[in-house]
């Protein structure tokens, strides 16, 4: 598709790798750039928690549950596809839109479809993680029906974070900008780290960093 520049981190559409269909409850992570006046026409989804993070530009959304609106840079949308939903995503502007779309397997089936979104542009914390979606009830975070959490992190050069994690959890890190050391290994822009069977997570910025961190559990 000439109007779509995309990077699929897991099996998706006509890309299929039986060894790369998921990581824990994380099923899809797509890094998309949609050209001006282009987008995805109405299409179905079911039994999936879909989170859309807009980095640049503006995306118009409309779905069969009554959800309708624009998702702007800094905003995050949560859509629970539940037992079935139809929706469209379109860039009606004259500039490209850059977004990340994340699909997570829900912890309950046959739910009623629902939709919400939130502006995190003024909530992102410097040199820290900002929780943007969670399967647990958390202040300021969008609630998803899944055993997972999604955070966005920013670190200035030389700054670091140390996190305790359960060995049974799976942690996925995707670098948006910069170079980030994850447990001593360097990851650059558009790189991903997949961590499992660890009790701790060490993150250190080799340069100014922006990244997404997803933790999932049983």
XYZ file of C-alpha atoms in Angstrom, residues 20-182:
163
model
C 6.633 -14.590 16.088
C 2.884 -14.526 16.653
C 2.886 -13.011 20.137
C 4.910 -12.217 23.249
C 2.840 -13.064 26.273
C -0.508 -11.311 25.854
C 0.954 -8.862 23.322
C -0.343 -9.954 19.927
C 0.344 -7.002 17.570
C 2.637 -3.992 17.584
C 2.549 -1.934 14.384
C 4.526 1.269 13.803
C 2.532 3.067 11.068
C 2.871 6.234 9.029
C -0.330 7.003 7.097
C -0.096 9.409 4.172
C -2.319 12.494 3.839
C -5.951 11.879 2.859
C -5.584 8.126 3.289
C -6.504 5.446 5.778
C -8.249 2.221 6.637
C -11.897 1.929 5.518
C -14.481 0.282 7.765
C -13.317 -3.168 8.874
C -14.175 -5.634 11.681
C -12.425 -6.626 14.902
C -13.374 -8.976 17.731
C -11.933 -10.260 21.013
C -8.998 -7.868 21.131
C -7.935 -4.830 23.165
C -6.620 -2.255 20.667
C -4.569 0.732 21.817
C -3.578 3.485 19.394
C -0.843 5.965 20.324
C -0.574 8.979 17.999
C 2.932 10.455 17.902
C 2.502 13.021 15.122
C -0.498 14.265 13.164
C -4.176 13.528 13.645
C -6.259 10.399 13.030
C -10.042 10.323 12.585
C -11.835 7.341 14.111
C -15.406 6.082 13.839
C -16.863 2.797 15.084
C -20.122 0.894 15.346
C -20.303 1.334 19.151
C -20.863 5.066 18.659
C -17.259 6.104 19.187
C -16.257 8.948 16.888
C -13.619 11.634 16.963
C -10.055 12.657 16.269
C -6.965 11.318 17.987
C -4.246 13.965 18.059
C -0.524 13.783 18.809
C -0.056 12.946 22.485
C -3.428 11.243 22.747
C -4.099 7.547 23.236
C -7.211 5.635 22.218
C -8.462 2.435 23.810
C -10.945 0.263 21.909
C -12.276 -2.997 23.328
C -13.455 -4.943 20.293
C -15.359 -7.380 22.509
C -17.855 -9.596 20.709
C -17.500 -7.595 17.507
C -17.042 -4.034 16.282
C -16.669 -2.249 12.953
C -14.425 0.789 12.711
C -12.495 3.022 10.346
C -9.283 5.026 10.774
C -8.485 7.834 8.373
C -6.010 10.661 8.009
C -8.108 13.526 6.671
C -5.294 16.064 6.934
C -2.711 17.226 4.403
C 0.161 15.866 6.528
C 1.193 12.293 7.413
C 0.147 10.796 10.734
C 2.563 8.645 12.739
C 1.052 6.173 15.177
C 1.700 2.960 17.051
C -1.105 0.418 17.257
C -0.975 -2.300 19.887
C -3.256 -5.337 20.137
C -3.494 -7.254 23.397
C -5.396 -10.485 24.027
C -8.250 -9.781 26.481
C -8.729 -11.630 29.764
C -12.488 -11.896 29.230
C -14.449 -12.983 26.162
C -17.756 -11.833 24.670
C -17.648 -8.347 26.191
C -19.658 -5.410 24.910
C -17.484 -3.254 22.605
C -16.359 0.059 24.079
C -14.098 3.011 23.349
C -12.284 5.787 25.196
C -9.326 8.106 24.714
C -7.155 10.421 26.772
C -4.657 13.217 26.202
C -1.315 12.347 27.805
C 0.672 15.215 26.283
C 0.809 17.092 29.610
C 1.006 13.976 31.783
C 4.231 12.468 30.460
C 6.865 12.566 33.188
C 10.499 13.390 32.460
C 13.030 10.688 33.314
C 10.272 8.325 34.303
C 7.571 5.975 33.075
C 4.034 7.244 32.556
C 1.346 4.571 32.720
C -1.079 5.047 29.825
C -3.149 1.837 29.885
C -3.596 -0.947 32.398
C -5.668 -4.012 33.149
C -5.779 -2.761 36.732
C -7.633 0.332 37.879
C -4.973 3.032 37.935
C -5.333 6.794 38.261
C -4.978 8.654 34.934
C -4.523 5.442 32.897
C -6.957 4.036 30.359
C -8.376 0.742 31.623
C -8.109 -2.298 29.362
C -9.666 -5.743 29.754
C -6.335 -7.555 29.707
C -3.543 -8.772 31.950
C -1.145 -6.110 30.737
C 0.045 -2.555 31.211
C 1.445 -0.038 28.731
C 3.753 2.817 29.705
C 5.605 5.512 27.802
C 9.027 6.446 29.050
C 11.323 9.412 28.502
C 14.917 9.617 29.678
C 17.542 12.318 29.234
C 21.034 11.185 28.257
C 22.693 9.400 31.154
C 19.498 8.981 33.173
C 18.379 5.526 34.234
C 15.508 3.545 35.734
C 15.549 0.317 37.702
C 12.343 -1.696 37.948
C 11.370 -4.843 39.795
C 9.470 -7.346 37.669
C 8.014 -10.773 38.318
C 9.925 -13.615 36.633
C 6.578 -14.841 35.256
C 5.933 -11.499 33.505
C 6.978 -10.682 29.968
C 8.286 -7.176 29.274
C 8.477 -5.673 25.796
C 10.338 -2.428 25.073
C 10.165 -0.507 21.772
C 12.478 2.456 21.209
C 10.797 5.435 19.506
C 13.861 7.710 19.587
C 17.389 7.518 20.946
C 19.570 4.675 22.199
C 18.524 2.775 25.303
C 20.460 0.173 27.272
C 18.096 -2.573 28.436
